[in-house]
Amino acid sequence: PVAGSHPARSTTRSVDTEAKKHTERPLVSNLNVRRGATVANAVLASVSDVGSVCFFASVSTDLVVDLAGWLPATGLVAAGPVRLVDTRPGESPAALLPGGGGRVGGSQELEVRLADLGGVVPARGVGAVALNVTAVGATTGGFVAAYPCGWRPLVSGLNLVPGAVVANAVVVPVSADGRVCVYASAATDVVVDLAGWFPSSSFGAVGPVRLFDTRPGQSPNAHWDVERVRVGPDHGVVAVVNGVAGVPADGVGSVALNVTAVEATADAFVTVYPCGERPVTSNVNVAAGGTVAGAVLAPVSPSGTVCFYANAPVDLVVDLAGWFPSVG
């Protein structure tokens, strides 16, 4: 369950030595940024024993941090974060799993077995995992999808940029035998970090499935029929999630989404929020002409809706991974 009905901009303060000593910075990453660019990503961050979260950047940069809500200790079981797998030769030798036999792409799929993983993930009772997936040095543009192994659904987790490093958080339901698969439409190295796992009792997996797609002629079987018009300052999207694609009609606190902004007409940001008053937050940042995906844990309004806003015209593709029950 996720508590809190609105995204909010968090306050910040320096973390004192007493707080810092509780955790050592792990070998993981959450966000990759090019010089001069603006990039966003969702992060499911475990909280230290003293209630703090630390932020590190390999180069000097400004940070803006927005808070969507909090998960009780029984909601997200923290597992590090830790590096699971890295397909790059000679990188991350301490990763928990083998590198997967080289770059991912086309018929070469990466299979990550998570059940009973070395005291990090149990053998049973896992509904989904919280991952950060990074694509490194793709040969061409394309997309990466993460999903429970078996049949690959029509969803995407992040979008490839030739030669670039692109990261995105994903909440992925696990297959019945505890596996998650990663597919790439073009050859790329893949790095997968684990933030934690959700018990089956606290996360309702629904696929993942495509919720809606504003692009004309695309995703005809999406679960929410929207007007095929770009989202912008004068045209938002109100999406009903309660009672859709396996989400129950009531008792839903929030939903796990992947939101892709496609070919913005100008530099833009996208805000996802429980319908009502729009907060001063952002979830996805996209440069003019670019395509960028971002994970979003979106609180649901009392009427069972989630709203989408963009400050410049952009198509949106939204995939739904599952839902969290409301607290209380």
Tab-separated table of C-alpha atoms in Angstrom:
chain	number	residue	atom	x	y	z
A	1	PRO	CA	0.000	0.000	0.000
A	2	VAL	CA	1.052	3.560	-0.616
A	3	ALA	CA	0.034	6.300	1.787
A	4	GLY	CA	-0.415	9.892	0.662
A	5	SER	CA	-2.893	11.232	-1.859
A	6	HIS	CA	-0.765	13.794	-3.696
A	7	PRO	CA	2.726	14.008	-5.081
A	8	ALA	CA	4.710	16.690	-3.258
A	9	ARG	CA	8.056	18.394	-3.548
A	10	SER	CA	10.179	17.220	-0.637
A	11	THR	CA	12.240	19.419	1.601
A	12	THR	CA	15.974	18.741	1.764
A	13	ARG	CA	18.680	19.041	4.368
A	14	SER	CA	22.208	17.843	4.774
A	15	VAL	CA	22.561	14.430	6.378
A	16	ASP	CA	24.737	14.392	9.467
A	17	THR	CA	27.468	11.887	10.256
A	18	GLU	CA	25.211	9.935	12.595
A	19	ALA	CA	22.772	9.243	9.771
A	20	LYS	CA	25.440	8.480	7.170
A	21	LYS	CA	27.153	5.837	9.256
A	22	HIS	CA	24.149	3.518	9.025
A	23	THR	CA	24.638	2.635	5.369
A	24	GLU	CA	27.480	2.322	2.904
A	25	ARG	CA	26.828	3.557	-0.644
A	26	PRO	CA	26.164	0.477	-2.829
A	27	LEU	CA	27.332	-0.189	-6.391
A	28	VAL	CA	24.053	0.767	-8.070
A	29	SER	CA	22.706	3.644	-10.161
A	30	ASN	CA	19.268	5.220	-10.534
A	31	LEU	CA	19.694	7.982	-13.107
A	32	ASN	CA	22.057	8.693	-16.004
A	33	VAL	CA	22.419	12.255	-17.274
A	34	ARG	CA	24.185	13.879	-20.223
A	35	ARG	CA	25.996	17.176	-19.780
A	36	GLY	CA	23.541	20.073	-19.763
A	37	ALA	CA	20.460	17.820	-19.950
A	38	THR	CA	17.462	17.399	-17.630
A	39	VAL	CA	16.541	13.798	-16.833
A	40	ALA	CA	14.013	12.296	-14.411
A	41	ASN	CA	13.464	8.819	-13.007
A	42	ALA	CA	11.328	7.189	-10.357
A	43	VAL	CA	13.180	5.693	-7.391
A	44	LEU	CA	11.824	3.337	-4.748
A	45	ALA	CA	14.250	4.278	-1.988
A	46	SER	CA	14.741	2.299	1.195
A	47	VAL	CA	14.926	4.432	4.331
A	48	SER	CA	17.807	4.095	6.791
A	49	ASP	CA	17.375	3.195	10.453
A	50	VAL	CA	17.309	6.924	11.286
A	51	GLY	CA	14.720	7.749	8.617
A	52	SER	CA	17.044	9.227	5.994
A	53	VAL	CA	17.775	8.731	2.297
A	54	CYS	CA	21.119	9.779	0.763
A	55	PHE	CA	21.821	11.106	-2.748
A	56	PHE	CA	25.164	10.824	-4.590
A	57	ALA	CA	26.135	12.103	-8.041
A	58	SER	CA	29.323	11.242	-9.907
A	59	VAL	CA	29.488	14.817	-11.272
A	60	SER	CA	28.214	18.149	-9.989
A	61	THR	CA	24.501	18.650	-10.741
A	62	ASP	CA	21.347	20.213	-9.311
A	63	LEU	CA	18.686	17.808	-8.059
A	64	VAL	CA	14.915	18.188	-7.741
A	65	VAL	CA	13.230	15.504	-5.620
A	66	ASP	CA	9.457	14.927	-5.548
A	67	LEU	CA	7.680	12.625	-3.086
A	68	ALA	CA	4.724	10.501	-4.240
A	69	GLY	CA	4.112	8.655	-0.974
A	70	TRP	CA	5.533	6.053	1.380
A	71	LEU	CA	5.379	2.295	1.692
A	72	PRO	CA	5.092	0.575	5.076
A	73	ALA	CA	7.801	-1.937	5.893
A	74	THR	CA	5.418	-4.741	4.912
A	75	GLY	CA	4.747	-3.123	1.510
A	76	LEU	CA	8.215	-2.992	-0.032
A	77	VAL	CA	10.802	-5.360	1.412
A	78	ALA	CA	14.136	-3.607	0.937
A	79	ALA	CA	16.896	-5.657	-0.669
A	80	GLY	CA	19.879	-3.387	-0.836
A	81	PRO	CA	19.769	-1.876	-3.371
A	82	VAL	CA	22.093	-4.402	-5.009
A	83	ARG	CA	23.394	-5.095	-8.508
A	84	LEU	CA	21.806	-8.228	-9.958
A	85	VAL	CA	23.395	-8.516	-13.392
A	86	ASP	CA	25.652	-6.591	-15.776
A	87	THR	CA	26.168	-7.903	-19.320
A	88	ARG	CA	29.242	-5.733	-19.978
A	89	PRO	CA	32.467	-7.794	-20.011
A	90	GLY	CA	34.557	-7.252	-16.905
A	91	GLU	CA	32.072	-4.898	-15.205
A	92	SER	CA	30.399	-5.375	-11.818
A	93	PRO	CA	32.240	-8.571	-10.820
A	94	ALA	CA	30.322	-8.624	-7.529
A	95	ALA	CA	26.902	-8.759	-9.258
A	96	LEU	CA	24.703	-11.461	-7.750
A	97	LEU	CA	23.940	-13.219	-11.051
A	98	PRO	CA	25.971	-14.180	-14.140
A	99	GLY	CA	26.102	-11.632	-16.939
A	100	GLY	CA	23.633	-13.460	-19.159
A	101	GLY	CA	25.926	-14.361	-22.039
A	102	GLY	CA	26.477	-11.013	-23.722
A	103	ARG	CA	24.414	-8.165	-25.081
A	104	VAL	CA	20.634	-8.324	-25.112
A	105	GLY	CA	18.723	-7.783	-28.350
A	106	GLY	CA	16.369	-9.463	-30.809
A	107	SER	CA	16.163	-13.154	-29.977
A	108	GLN	CA	18.797	-12.803	-27.209
A	109	GLU	CA	16.633	-12.209	-24.140
A	110	LEU	CA	17.961	-11.751	-20.603
A	111	GLU	CA	16.382	-14.036	-18.021
A	112	VAL	CA	16.764	-13.075	-14.359
A	113	ARG	CA	15.829	-15.768	-11.857
A	114	LEU	CA	14.845	-14.050	-8.613
A	115	ALA	CA	13.133	-16.731	-6.524
A	116	ASP	CA	15.245	-17.873	-3.567
A	117	LEU	CA	18.054	-15.471	-4.479
A	118	GLY	CA	20.783	-15.768	-1.879
A	119	GLY	CA	18.868	-14.409	1.098
A	120	VAL	CA	17.831	-11.301	-0.896
A	121	VAL	CA	14.531	-12.539	-2.377
A	122	PRO	CA	12.593	-15.470	-0.888
A	123	ALA	CA	11.491	-18.562	-2.776
A	124	ARG	CA	7.748	-17.866	-2.418
A	125	GLY	CA	5.270	-15.084	-1.832
A	126	VAL	CA	6.835	-12.506	-4.192
A	127	GLY	CA	4.321	-10.528	-6.257
A	128	ALA	CA	6.702	-8.138	-8.021
A	129	VAL	CA	10.185	-6.642	-7.839
A	130	ALA	CA	11.376	-3.049	-7.987
A	131	LEU	CA	14.258	-2.787	-10.463
A	132	ASN	CA	16.357	-0.108	-12.085
A	133	VAL	CA	17.234	-1.176	-15.644
A	134	THR	CA	20.041	0.602	-17.514
A	135	ALA	CA	20.725	0.181	-21.234
A	136	VAL	CA	24.327	0.912	-22.251
A	137	GLY	CA	25.610	1.541	-25.780
A	138	ALA	CA	22.648	0.448	-27.898
A	139	THR	CA	23.450	-0.029	-31.588
A	140	THR	CA	20.270	1.780	-32.734
A	141	GLY	CA	17.154	3.371	-31.289
A	142	GLY	CA	14.449	1.121	-29.903
A	143	PHE	CA	13.014	0.021	-26.576
A	144	VAL	CA	13.551	-2.343	-23.656
A	145	ALA	CA	10.737	-4.286	-21.971
A	146	ALA	CA	10.832	-6.062	-18.593
A	147	TYR	CA	8.074	-8.567	-17.796
A	148	PRO	CA	7.337	-11.897	-16.095
A	149	CYS	CA	8.941	-14.594	-18.245
A	150	GLY	CA	6.560	-16.448	-20.512
A	151	TRP	CA	4.623	-14.462	-23.077
A	152	ARG	CA	6.043	-11.004	-23.866
A	153	PRO	CA	3.312	-8.346	-23.606
A	154	LEU	CA	2.986	-5.135	-25.631
A	155	VAL	CA	4.745	-2.868	-23.113
A	156	SER	CA	8.034	-0.993	-22.820
A	157	GLY	CA	10.221	-0.045	-19.875
A	158	LEU	CA	12.741	2.362	-21.378
A	159	ASN	CA	13.698	3.782	-24.762
A	160	LEU	CA	17.099	3.297	-26.390
A	161	VAL	CA	19.303	6.078	-27.742
A	162	PRO	CA	22.183	4.867	-29.984
A	163	GLY	CA	25.445	4.824	-28.044
A	164	ALA	CA	23.903	6.410	-24.938
A	165	VAL	CA	23.322	5.253	-21.359
A	166	VAL	CA	19.624	5.270	-20.408
A	167	ALA	CA	18.111	4.149	-17.103
A	168	ASN	CA	14.579	3.687	-15.844
A	169	ALA	CA	12.908	2.233	-12.785
A	170	VAL	CA	10.410	-0.566	-13.388
A	171	VAL	CA	8.027	-2.476	-11.151
A	172	VAL	CA	7.820	-5.952	-12.668
A	173	PRO	CA	5.518	-8.801	-11.653
A	174	VAL	CA	7.418	-12.092	-11.433
A	175	SER	CA	6.422	-15.287	-13.221
A	176	ALA	CA	4.976	-18.256	-11.326
A	177	ASP	CA	8.470	-19.733	-11.017
A	178	GLY	CA	10.064	-16.458	-9.890
A	179	ARG	CA	11.601	-15.115	-13.117
A	180	VAL	CA	11.726	-11.735	-14.853
A	181	CYS	CA	12.778	-11.379	-18.495
A	182	VAL	CA	14.338	-8.371	-20.243
A	183	TYR	CA	13.891	-7.898	-24.001
A	184	ALA	CA	15.536	-5.258	-26.207
A	185	SER	CA	14.478	-4.411	-29.766
A	186	ALA	CA	18.124	-3.538	-30.616
A	187	ALA	CA	21.438	-4.916	-29.340
A	188	THR	CA	22.484	-3.304	-26.060
A	189	ASP	CA	24.246	-4.085	-22.797
A	190	VAL	CA	21.941	-4.181	-19.801
A	191	VAL	CA	22.561	-3.477	-16.115
A	192	VAL	CA	19.874	-4.502	-13.625
A	193	ASP	CA	19.771	-3.277	-10.008
A	194	LEU	CA	17.292	-4.506	-7.393
A	195	ALA	CA	15.715	-2.103	-4.876
A	196	GLY	CA	13.378	-4.591	-3.223
A	197	TRP	CA	10.377	-6.859	-3.646
A	198	PHE	CA	6.654	-6.677	-3.005
A	199	PRO	CA	4.820	-9.503	-1.225
A	200	SER	CA	1.922	-10.950	-3.208
A	201	SER	CA	-0.381	-9.725	-0.460
A	202	SER	CA	0.593	-6.065	-0.954
A	203	PHE	CA	0.809	-5.811	-4.761
A	204	GLY	CA	-1.806	-6.763	-7.323
A	205	ALA	CA	-0.076	-7.674	-10.597
A	206	VAL	CA	-2.110	-7.071	-13.756
A	207	GLY	CA	0.208	-7.906	-16.581
A	208	PRO	CA	1.878	-5.556	-17.339
A	209	VAL	CA	-0.597	-4.227	-19.911
A	210	ARG	CA	-0.985	-1.137	-22.078
A	211	LEU	CA	-3.373	1.300	-20.405
A	212	PHE	CA	-3.576	3.913	-23.180
A	213	ASP	CA	-1.719	5.348	-26.185
A	214	THR	CA	-2.517	8.770	-27.669
A	215	ARG	CA	-0.748	8.079	-30.989
A	216	PRO	CA	-3.140	7.683	-33.945
A	217	GLY	CA	-3.323	4.095	-35.174
A	218	GLN	CA	-1.207	2.648	-32.348
A	219	SER	CA	-2.132	0.136	-29.620
A	220	PRO	CA	-5.721	-0.517	-30.766
A	221	ASN	CA	-6.248	-2.956	-27.880
A	222	ALA	CA	-5.217	-0.568	-25.102
A	223	HIS	CA	-7.478	-0.877	-22.047
A	224	TRP	CA	-8.510	2.800	-21.831
A	225	ASP	CA	-9.849	4.440	-24.977
A	226	VAL	CA	-8.491	7.995	-25.153
A	227	GLU	CA	-8.800	10.653	-27.809
A	228	ARG	CA	-5.842	10.226	-30.176
A	229	VAL	CA	-4.601	13.771	-29.605
A	230	ARG	CA	-1.305	14.891	-28.110
A	231	VAL	CA	-1.361	15.797	-24.446
A	232	GLY	CA	-0.493	19.430	-23.741
A	233	PRO	CA	-1.283	22.490	-21.627
A	234	ASP	CA	-4.828	22.681	-23.032
A	235	HIS	CA	-5.515	18.964	-23.384
A	236	GLY	CA	-4.904	16.535	-20.532
A	237	VAL	CA	-5.927	12.911	-20.050
A	238	VAL	CA	-8.201	11.631	-17.308
A	239	ALA	CA	-7.695	7.866	-17.104
A	240	VAL	CA	-9.970	5.627	-15.065
A	241	VAL	CA	-7.869	2.887	-13.459
A	242	ASN	CA	-10.250	1.395	-10.890
A	243	GLY	CA	-12.079	-1.540	-12.455
A	244	VAL	CA	-9.785	-1.590	-15.516
A	245	ALA	CA	-7.439	-4.415	-16.636
A	246	GLY	CA	-7.813	-6.407	-13.434
A	247	VAL	CA	-7.552	-3.470	-11.016
A	248	PRO	CA	-10.407	-3.716	-8.474
A	249	ALA	CA	-13.204	-1.166	-8.410
A	250	ASP	CA	-12.339	0.102	-4.922
A	251	GLY	CA	-9.682	-0.148	-2.211
A	252	VAL	CA	-6.892	1.009	-4.564
A	253	GLY	CA	-4.329	3.430	-3.125
A	254	SER	CA	-2.009	3.781	-6.109
A	255	VAL	CA	-0.948	2.158	-9.369
A	256	ALA	CA	2.464	1.300	-10.818
A	257	LEU	CA	2.805	2.830	-14.306
A	258	ASN	CA	5.422	3.301	-16.985
A	259	VAL	CA	4.843	6.579	-18.832
A	260	THR	CA	6.543	7.196	-22.192
A	261	ALA	CA	6.592	10.694	-23.712
A	262	VAL	CA	6.915	10.431	-27.510
A	263	GLU	CA	8.255	13.100	-29.890
A	264	ALA	CA	7.561	16.248	-27.893
A	265	THR	CA	7.168	19.401	-29.981
A	266	ALA	CA	9.393	21.299	-27.507
A	267	ASP	CA	11.325	20.591	-24.327
A	268	ALA	CA	8.606	19.304	-22.013
A	269	PHE	CA	7.750	17.712	-18.711
A	270	VAL	CA	4.882	15.386	-17.816
A	271	THR	CA	3.033	15.390	-14.507
A	272	VAL	CA	1.014	12.379	-13.313
A	273	TYR	CA	-1.279	12.945	-10.335
A	274	PRO	CA	-4.554	11.913	-8.678
A	275	CYS	CA	-7.163	13.977	-10.490
A	276	GLY	CA	-7.982	17.220	-8.707
A	277	GLU	CA	-5.624	20.113	-8.176
A	278	ARG	CA	-2.419	19.636	-10.195
A	279	PRO	CA	0.703	19.682	-7.977
A	280	VAL	CA	4.002	21.416	-8.758
A	281	THR	CA	5.844	18.190	-9.577
A	282	SER	CA	7.088	16.351	-12.656
A	283	ASN	CA	7.581	12.702	-13.548
A	284	VAL	CA	9.115	12.626	-17.044
A	285	ASN	CA	11.366	15.168	-18.800
A	286	VAL	CA	11.771	15.001	-22.582
A	287	ALA	CA	13.751	17.120	-25.056
A	288	ALA	CA	12.152	18.419	-28.248
A	289	GLY	CA	11.741	15.527	-30.686
A	290	GLY	CA	12.822	12.962	-28.103
A	291	THR	CA	11.187	9.862	-26.633
A	292	VAL	CA	11.680	9.175	-22.916
A	293	ALA	CA	10.095	6.697	-20.487
A	294	GLY	CA	9.670	7.050	-16.743
A	295	ALA	CA	8.255	4.839	-14.018
A	296	VAL	CA	5.519	6.419	-11.902
A	297	LEU	CA	3.874	5.238	-8.684
A	298	ALA	CA	0.679	7.236	-9.078
A	299	PRO	CA	-1.789	7.781	-6.222
A	300	VAL	CA	-5.385	7.304	-7.356
A	301	SER	CA	-8.102	9.902	-6.739
A	302	PRO	CA	-11.209	9.008	-4.664
A	303	SER	CA	-13.085	8.557	-7.959
A	304	GLY	CA	-10.522	6.002	-9.186
A	305	THR	CA	-8.788	8.240	-11.735
A	306	VAL	CA	-5.259	9.365	-12.580
A	307	CYS	CA	-4.616	12.568	-14.558
A	308	PHE	CA	-1.833	13.363	-17.040
A	309	TYR	CA	-0.538	16.857	-17.936
A	310	ALA	CA	2.253	18.063	-20.223
A	311	ASN	CA	3.501	21.638	-20.570
A	312	ALA	CA	4.113	21.158	-24.335
A	313	PRO	CA	2.318	18.896	-26.845
A	314	VAL	CA	3.520	15.294	-26.645
A	315	ASP	CA	2.100	11.826	-27.244
A	316	LEU	CA	1.871	9.595	-24.196
A	317	VAL	CA	2.063	5.799	-23.973
A	318	VAL	CA	1.141	4.444	-20.534
A	319	ASP	CA	1.633	0.863	-19.350
A	320	LEU	CA	0.181	-0.550	-16.133
A	321	ALA	CA	2.098	-3.099	-14.020
A	322	GLY	CA	-0.188	-3.390	-11.012
A	323	TRP	CA	-1.837	-1.724	-8.040
A	324	PHE	CA	-1.327	-1.198	-4.324
A	325	PRO	CA	-4.193	-1.328	-1.785
A	326	SER	CA	-5.054	1.828	0.126
A	327	VAL	CA	-3.859	2.193	3.717
A	328	GLY	CA	-6.338	2.299	6.568
